[in-house]
Short mmCIF file of C-alpha atoms in Angstrom, two decimals:
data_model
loop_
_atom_site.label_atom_id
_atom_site.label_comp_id
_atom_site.label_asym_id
_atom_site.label_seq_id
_atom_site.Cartn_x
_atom_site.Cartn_y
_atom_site.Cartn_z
CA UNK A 1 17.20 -19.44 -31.27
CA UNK A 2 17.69 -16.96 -34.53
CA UNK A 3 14.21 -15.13 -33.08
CA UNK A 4 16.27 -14.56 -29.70
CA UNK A 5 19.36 -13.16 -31.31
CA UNK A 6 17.68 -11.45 -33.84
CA UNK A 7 15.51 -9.56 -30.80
CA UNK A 8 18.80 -9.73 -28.76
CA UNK A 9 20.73 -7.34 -30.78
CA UNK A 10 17.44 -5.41 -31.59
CA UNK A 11 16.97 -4.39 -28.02
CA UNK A 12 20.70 -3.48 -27.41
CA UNK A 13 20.74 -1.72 -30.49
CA UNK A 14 18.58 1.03 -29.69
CA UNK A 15 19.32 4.37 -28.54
CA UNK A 16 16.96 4.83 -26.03
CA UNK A 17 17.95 1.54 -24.22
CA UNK A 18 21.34 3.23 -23.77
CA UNK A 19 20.22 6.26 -22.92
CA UNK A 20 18.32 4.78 -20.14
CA UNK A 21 20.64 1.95 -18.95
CA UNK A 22 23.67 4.45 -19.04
CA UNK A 23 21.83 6.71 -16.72
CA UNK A 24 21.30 3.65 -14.35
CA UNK A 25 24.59 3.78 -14.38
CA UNK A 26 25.58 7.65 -13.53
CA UNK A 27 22.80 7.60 -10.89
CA UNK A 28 23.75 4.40 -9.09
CA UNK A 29 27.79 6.02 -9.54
CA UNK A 30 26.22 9.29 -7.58
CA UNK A 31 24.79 7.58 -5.29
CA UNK A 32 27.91 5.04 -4.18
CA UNK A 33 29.89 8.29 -4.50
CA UNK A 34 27.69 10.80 -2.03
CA UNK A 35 27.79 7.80 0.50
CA UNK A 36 31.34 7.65 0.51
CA UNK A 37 31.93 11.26 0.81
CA UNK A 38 29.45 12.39 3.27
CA UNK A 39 30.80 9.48 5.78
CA UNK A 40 33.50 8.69 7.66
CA UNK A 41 35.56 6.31 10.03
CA UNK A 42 34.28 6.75 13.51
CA UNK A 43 37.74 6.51 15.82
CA UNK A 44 37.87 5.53 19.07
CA UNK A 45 38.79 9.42 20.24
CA UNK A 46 35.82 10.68 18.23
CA UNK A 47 33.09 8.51 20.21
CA UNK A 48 34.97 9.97 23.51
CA UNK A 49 34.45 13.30 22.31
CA UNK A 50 30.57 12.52 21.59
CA UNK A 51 30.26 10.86 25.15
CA UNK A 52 31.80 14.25 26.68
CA UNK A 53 29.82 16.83 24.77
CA UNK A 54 26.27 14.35 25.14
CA UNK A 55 27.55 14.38 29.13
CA UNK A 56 27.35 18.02 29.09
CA UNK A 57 24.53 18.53 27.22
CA UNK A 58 23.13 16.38 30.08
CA UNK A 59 24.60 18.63 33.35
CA UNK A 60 23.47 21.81 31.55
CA UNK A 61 20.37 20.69 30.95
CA UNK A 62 20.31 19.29 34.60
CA UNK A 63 21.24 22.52 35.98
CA UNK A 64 18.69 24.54 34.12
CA UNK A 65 15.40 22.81 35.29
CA UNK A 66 17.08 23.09 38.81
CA UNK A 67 17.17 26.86 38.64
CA UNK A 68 13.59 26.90 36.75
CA UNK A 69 12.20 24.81 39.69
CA UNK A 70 14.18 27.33 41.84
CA UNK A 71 11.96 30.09 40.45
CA UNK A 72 8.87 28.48 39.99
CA UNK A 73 8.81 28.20 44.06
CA UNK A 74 10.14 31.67 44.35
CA UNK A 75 6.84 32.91 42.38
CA UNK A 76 4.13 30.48 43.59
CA UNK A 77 5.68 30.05 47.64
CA UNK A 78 1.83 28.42 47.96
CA UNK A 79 1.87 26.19 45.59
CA UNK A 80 5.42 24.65 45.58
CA UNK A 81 3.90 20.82 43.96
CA UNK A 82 3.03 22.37 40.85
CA UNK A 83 7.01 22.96 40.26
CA UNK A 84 7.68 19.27 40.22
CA UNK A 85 8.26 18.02 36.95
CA UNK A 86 10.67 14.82 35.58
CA UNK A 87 14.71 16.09 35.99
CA UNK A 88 16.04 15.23 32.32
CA UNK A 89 17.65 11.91 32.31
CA UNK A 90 21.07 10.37 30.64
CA UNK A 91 18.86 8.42 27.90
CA UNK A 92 17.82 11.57 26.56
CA UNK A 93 21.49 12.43 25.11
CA UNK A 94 22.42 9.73 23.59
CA UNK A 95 26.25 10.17 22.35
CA UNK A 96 25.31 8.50 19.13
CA UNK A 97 23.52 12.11 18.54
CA UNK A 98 26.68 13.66 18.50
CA UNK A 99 29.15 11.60 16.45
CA UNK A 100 30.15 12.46 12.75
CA UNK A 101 27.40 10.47 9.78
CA UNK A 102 29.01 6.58 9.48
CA UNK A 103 27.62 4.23 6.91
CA UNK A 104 26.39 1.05 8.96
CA UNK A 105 26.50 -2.01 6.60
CA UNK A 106 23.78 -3.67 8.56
CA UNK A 107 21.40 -0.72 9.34
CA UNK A 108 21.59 0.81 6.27
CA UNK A 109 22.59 -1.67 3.22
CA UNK A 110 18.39 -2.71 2.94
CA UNK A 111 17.29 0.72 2.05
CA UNK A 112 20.28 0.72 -0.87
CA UNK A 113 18.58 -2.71 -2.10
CA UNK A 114 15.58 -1.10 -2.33
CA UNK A 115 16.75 1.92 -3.88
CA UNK A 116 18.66 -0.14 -6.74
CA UNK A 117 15.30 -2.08 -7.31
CA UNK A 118 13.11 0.62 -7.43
CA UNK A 119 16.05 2.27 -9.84
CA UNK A 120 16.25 -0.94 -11.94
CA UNK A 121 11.99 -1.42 -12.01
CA UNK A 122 11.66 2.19 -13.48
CA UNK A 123 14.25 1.47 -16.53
CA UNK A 124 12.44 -2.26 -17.22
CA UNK A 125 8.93 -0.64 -17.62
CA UNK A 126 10.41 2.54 -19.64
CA UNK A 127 12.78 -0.29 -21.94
CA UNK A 128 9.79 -2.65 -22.23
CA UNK A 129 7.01 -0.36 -23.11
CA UNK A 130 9.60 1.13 -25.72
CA UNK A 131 10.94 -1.84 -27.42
CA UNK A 132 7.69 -3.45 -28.08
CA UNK A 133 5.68 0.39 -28.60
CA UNK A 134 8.66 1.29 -31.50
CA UNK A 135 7.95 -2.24 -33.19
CA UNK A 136 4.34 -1.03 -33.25
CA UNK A 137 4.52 2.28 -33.92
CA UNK A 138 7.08 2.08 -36.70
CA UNK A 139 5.84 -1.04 -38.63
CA UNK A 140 8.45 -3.48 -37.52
CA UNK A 141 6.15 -5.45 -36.10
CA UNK A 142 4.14 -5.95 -39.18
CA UNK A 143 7.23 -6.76 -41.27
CA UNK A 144 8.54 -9.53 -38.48
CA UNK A 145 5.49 -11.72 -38.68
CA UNK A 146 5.58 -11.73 -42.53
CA UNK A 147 8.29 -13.83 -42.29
CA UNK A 148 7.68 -15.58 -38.57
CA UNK A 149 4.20 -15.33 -38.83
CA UNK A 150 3.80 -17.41 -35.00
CA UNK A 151 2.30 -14.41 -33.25
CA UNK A 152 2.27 -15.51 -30.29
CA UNK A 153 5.59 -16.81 -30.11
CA UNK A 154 7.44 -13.65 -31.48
CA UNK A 155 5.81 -11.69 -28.84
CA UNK A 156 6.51 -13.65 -26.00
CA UNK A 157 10.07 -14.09 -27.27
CA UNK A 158 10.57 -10.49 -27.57
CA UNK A 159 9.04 -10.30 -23.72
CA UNK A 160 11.68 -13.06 -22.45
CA UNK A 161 14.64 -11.33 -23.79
CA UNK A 162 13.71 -8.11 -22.42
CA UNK A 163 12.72 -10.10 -19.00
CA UNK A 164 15.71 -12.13 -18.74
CA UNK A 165 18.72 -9.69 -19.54
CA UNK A 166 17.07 -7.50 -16.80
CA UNK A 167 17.10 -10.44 -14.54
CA UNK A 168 21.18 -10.82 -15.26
CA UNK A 169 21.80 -7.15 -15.57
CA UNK A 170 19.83 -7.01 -11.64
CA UNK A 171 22.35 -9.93 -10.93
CA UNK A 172 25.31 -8.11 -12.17
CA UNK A 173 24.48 -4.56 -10.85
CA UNK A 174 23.17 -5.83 -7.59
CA UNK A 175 26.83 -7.29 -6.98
CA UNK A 176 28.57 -4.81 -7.99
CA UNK A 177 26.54 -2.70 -5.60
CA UNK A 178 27.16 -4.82 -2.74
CA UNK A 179 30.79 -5.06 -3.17
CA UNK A 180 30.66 -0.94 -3.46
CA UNK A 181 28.74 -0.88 -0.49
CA UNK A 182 30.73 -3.14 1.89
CA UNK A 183 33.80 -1.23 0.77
CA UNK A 184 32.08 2.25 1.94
CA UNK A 185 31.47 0.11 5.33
CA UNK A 186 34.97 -0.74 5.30
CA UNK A 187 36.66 2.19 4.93
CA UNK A 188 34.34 4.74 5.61
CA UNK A 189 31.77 3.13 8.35
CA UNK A 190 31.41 -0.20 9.84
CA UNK A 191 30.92 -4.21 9.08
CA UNK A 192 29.88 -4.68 12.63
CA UNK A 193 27.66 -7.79 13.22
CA UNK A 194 27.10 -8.88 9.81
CA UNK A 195 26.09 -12.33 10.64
CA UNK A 196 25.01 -15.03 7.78
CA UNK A 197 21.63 -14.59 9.17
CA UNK A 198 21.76 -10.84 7.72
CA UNK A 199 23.65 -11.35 4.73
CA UNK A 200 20.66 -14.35 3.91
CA UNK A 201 18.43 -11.48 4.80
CA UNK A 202 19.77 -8.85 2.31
CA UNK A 203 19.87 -11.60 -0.44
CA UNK A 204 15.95 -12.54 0.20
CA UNK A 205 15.58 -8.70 -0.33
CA UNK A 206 17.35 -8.84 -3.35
CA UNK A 207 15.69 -11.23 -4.84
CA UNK A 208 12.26 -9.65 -4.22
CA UNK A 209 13.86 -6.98 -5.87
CA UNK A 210 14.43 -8.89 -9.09
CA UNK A 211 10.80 -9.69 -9.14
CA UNK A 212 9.89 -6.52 -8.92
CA UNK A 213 12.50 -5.65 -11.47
CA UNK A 214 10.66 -8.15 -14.03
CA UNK A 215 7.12 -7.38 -13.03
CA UNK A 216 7.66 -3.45 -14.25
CA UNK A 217 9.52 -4.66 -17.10
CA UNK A 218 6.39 -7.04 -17.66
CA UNK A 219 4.02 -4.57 -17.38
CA UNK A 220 5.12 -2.07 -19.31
CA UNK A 221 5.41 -4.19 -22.25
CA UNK A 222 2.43 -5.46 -22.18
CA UNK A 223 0.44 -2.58 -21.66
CA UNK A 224 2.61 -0.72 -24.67
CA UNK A 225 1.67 -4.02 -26.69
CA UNK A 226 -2.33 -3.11 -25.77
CA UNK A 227 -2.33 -0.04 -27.13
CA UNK A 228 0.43 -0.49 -29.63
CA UNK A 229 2.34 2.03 -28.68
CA UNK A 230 4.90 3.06 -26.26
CA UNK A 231 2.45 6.21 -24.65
CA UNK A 232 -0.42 3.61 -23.75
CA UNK A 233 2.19 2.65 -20.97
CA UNK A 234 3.11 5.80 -19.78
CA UNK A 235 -0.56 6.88 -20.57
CA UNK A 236 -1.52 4.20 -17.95
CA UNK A 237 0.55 4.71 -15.07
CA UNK A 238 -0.07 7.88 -14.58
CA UNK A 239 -3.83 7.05 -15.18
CA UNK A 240 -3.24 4.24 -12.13
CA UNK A 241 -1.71 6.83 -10.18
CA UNK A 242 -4.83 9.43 -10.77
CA UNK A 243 -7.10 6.54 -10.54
CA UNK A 244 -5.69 5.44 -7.12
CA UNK A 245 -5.27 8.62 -5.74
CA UNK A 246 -9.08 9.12 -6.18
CA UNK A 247 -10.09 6.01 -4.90
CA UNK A 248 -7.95 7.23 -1.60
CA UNK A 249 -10.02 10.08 -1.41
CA UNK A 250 -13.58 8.77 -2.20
CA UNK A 251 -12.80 6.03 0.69
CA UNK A 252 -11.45 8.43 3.20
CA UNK A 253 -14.39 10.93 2.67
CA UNK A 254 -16.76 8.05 2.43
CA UNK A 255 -15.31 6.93 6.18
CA UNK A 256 -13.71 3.43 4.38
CA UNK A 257 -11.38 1.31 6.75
CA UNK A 258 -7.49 1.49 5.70
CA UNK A 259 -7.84 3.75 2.66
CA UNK A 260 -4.13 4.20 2.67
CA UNK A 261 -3.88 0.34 1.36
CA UNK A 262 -5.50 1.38 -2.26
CA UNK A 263 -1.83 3.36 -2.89
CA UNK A 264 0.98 0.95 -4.84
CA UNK A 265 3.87 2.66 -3.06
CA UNK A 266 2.19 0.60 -0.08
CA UNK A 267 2.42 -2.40 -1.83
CA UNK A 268 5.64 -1.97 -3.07
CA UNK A 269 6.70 -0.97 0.44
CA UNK A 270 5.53 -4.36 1.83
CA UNK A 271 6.86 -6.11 -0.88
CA UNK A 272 10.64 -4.74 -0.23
CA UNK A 273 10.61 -4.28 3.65
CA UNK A 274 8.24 -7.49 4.35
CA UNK A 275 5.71 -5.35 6.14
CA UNK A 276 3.72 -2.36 6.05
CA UNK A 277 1.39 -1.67 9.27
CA UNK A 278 -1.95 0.44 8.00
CA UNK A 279 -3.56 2.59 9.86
CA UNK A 280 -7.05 3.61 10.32
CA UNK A 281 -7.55 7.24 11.57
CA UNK A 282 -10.82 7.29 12.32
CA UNK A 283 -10.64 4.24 14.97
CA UNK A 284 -10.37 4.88 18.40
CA UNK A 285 -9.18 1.66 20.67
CA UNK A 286 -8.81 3.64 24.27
CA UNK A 287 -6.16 1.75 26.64
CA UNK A 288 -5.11 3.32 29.91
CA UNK A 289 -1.53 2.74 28.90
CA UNK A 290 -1.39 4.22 25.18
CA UNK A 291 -4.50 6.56 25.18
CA UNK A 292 -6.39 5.89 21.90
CA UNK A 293 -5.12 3.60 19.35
CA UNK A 294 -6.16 3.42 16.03
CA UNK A 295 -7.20 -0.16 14.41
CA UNK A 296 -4.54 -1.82 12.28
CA UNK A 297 -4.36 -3.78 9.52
CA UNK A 298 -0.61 -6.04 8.31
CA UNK A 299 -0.26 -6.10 4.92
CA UNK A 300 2.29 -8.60 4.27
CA UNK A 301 4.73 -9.41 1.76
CA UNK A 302 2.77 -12.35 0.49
CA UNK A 303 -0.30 -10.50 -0.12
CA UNK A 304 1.48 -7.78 -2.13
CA UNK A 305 3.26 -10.43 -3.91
CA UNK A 306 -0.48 -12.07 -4.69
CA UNK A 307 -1.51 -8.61 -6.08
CA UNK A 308 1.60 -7.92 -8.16
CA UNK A 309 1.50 -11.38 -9.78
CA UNK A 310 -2.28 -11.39 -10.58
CA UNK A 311 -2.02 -7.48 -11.72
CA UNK A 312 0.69 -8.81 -14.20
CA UNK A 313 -0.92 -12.43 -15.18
CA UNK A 314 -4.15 -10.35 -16.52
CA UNK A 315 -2.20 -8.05 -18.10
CA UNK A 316 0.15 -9.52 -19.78
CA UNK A 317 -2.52 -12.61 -20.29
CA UNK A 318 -4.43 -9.39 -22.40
CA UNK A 319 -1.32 -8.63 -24.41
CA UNK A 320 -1.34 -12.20 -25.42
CA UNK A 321 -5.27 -12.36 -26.17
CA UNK A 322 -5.22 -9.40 -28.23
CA UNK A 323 -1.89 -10.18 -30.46
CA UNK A 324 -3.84 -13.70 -31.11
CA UNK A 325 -7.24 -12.18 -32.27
CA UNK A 326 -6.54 -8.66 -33.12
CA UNK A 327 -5.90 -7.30 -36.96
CA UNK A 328 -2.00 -6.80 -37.26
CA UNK A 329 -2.56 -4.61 -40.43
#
């Protein structure tokens, strides 16, 4: 228990862990702030005033393709059937178009989930590279197993603080967001049919946000812990992003199905939002209804959560090989 203090205070002692977690903080503040100030109450006077100006939209727009099919007959007296064409209908001006930006609790609160987790994910892998790469780098490492010389227990004990306190700060921060959130709706949009059904929906969402949370933070300390040093991480995502972005090109020039499925933001995509529906371009499915329709592949959560989990059991199972056998010295 000593080990986890001792690594406790270590990790919330440094400077760049504030750094980082205070901007969290100031970014997550602008954003709460630029929702609340760039919406408003919708009143029951404003959505009449949208219904009248989407109305007229509608008659003006009714009375103009009346006098172009007035002159289209006037030029081509021979050929009047080529001047039929649809009249515009009511759909098309819908008097939603027209009313002032209102924040929607239940349209609109998933994307702020995701946004927080992708926020929260991005500190976890800078935090965790650096507080294991700064042990290596600087020595400290060295010095802590003369005197707990368990390898393999300091190092996963430095990976479970870092992994849990990012687990209760995603608790902590994610409710506080929500609570910011439903005020916005309250006082600046709407609460409107926010069953249980969507609130149980939001906190699945959450949740896969915390695992997403703890696989970045998992990742990038192991991969700092590889190369023994906080750069190898860094050094290695934007090699995964190069590396990726390559493959996407190599398989679309090479005619490969559903090359858009190599890219992580896909993954991550279906990870947060359940779903992602791949395309591929070079398909043709013909349909009298649709025209040509390219072939389709669902990626699922559960498949991107079957990639994340074995991308981060080999890696950090590779941390944990090489501390074991490696020279320390």
């Amino acid at each position: 228990m000593s080990l986890v203090r001792a690594e406790t205070r270590r990790l919330f002692k440094r400077r760049f862990t504030s750094v980082i977690l205070i901007g969290v903080v100031l970014i997550m503040s602008a954003v709460v702030a630029g929702t609340f100030f760039s919406n408003q109450k919708v009143t029951d006077t404003q959505i009449a005033a949208a219904k009248a100006e989407a109305d007229q939209y509608y008659q003006d727009a009714v009375k103009m393709v009346a006098q172009e099919k007035q002159k289209c007959v006037a030029d081509n007296p021979t050929n009047a059937a080529q001047c039929e064409w649809p009249d515009p209908s009511p759909s098309d001006y819908d008097y939603q178009w027209y009313m002032p930006e209102t924040f929607e609790l239940r349209a609109e609160y998933g994307n702020m989930i995701t946004l927080l987790a992708v926020l929260l994910a991005s500190a976890a892998f800078l935090i965790g590279a650096s507080f294991v790469g700064s042990e290596w780098h600087s020595g400290g490492m060295m010095n802590l197993l003369l005197w707990r010389p368990k390898r393999l227990q300091v190092l996963s004990t430095k990976l479970a603080v870092v992994l849990s306190w990012f687990t209760g700060l995603s608790l902590l921060l994610g409710a506080l967001w929500t609570g910011a959130f439903v005020l916005i709706a309250n006082l600046r949009g709407s609460t409107e049919k926010m069953t249980s059904g969507v609130w149980q929906s939001f906190g699945l969402t959450g949740l896969r946000g915390i695992a997403l949370v703890v696989v970045a933070g998992a990742l990038g300390f192991a991969l700092a812990s590889l190369g023994r040093h906080t750069g190898m991480a860094l050094g290695a995502l934007v090699g995964i992003g190069a590396l990726q972005i390559g493959v996407y090109i190599m398989a679309s020039m090479t005619g490969a199905k559903y090359p858009e499925a190599w890219l992580l933001p896909v993954w991550g995509f279906a990870w947060m939002y359940k779903e992602y529906v791949v395309q591929d371009y070079n398909s043709c499915n013909s349909s009298s209804d649709s025209g040509c329709e390219p072939d389709t592949f669902l990626m699922t959560w559960q498949t991107a959560g079957i990639g994340m989990a074995i991308a981060t059991v080999l890696v950090v199972g590779a941390a944990m090989y090489a501390m074991r056998r490696r020279d320390i010295a």
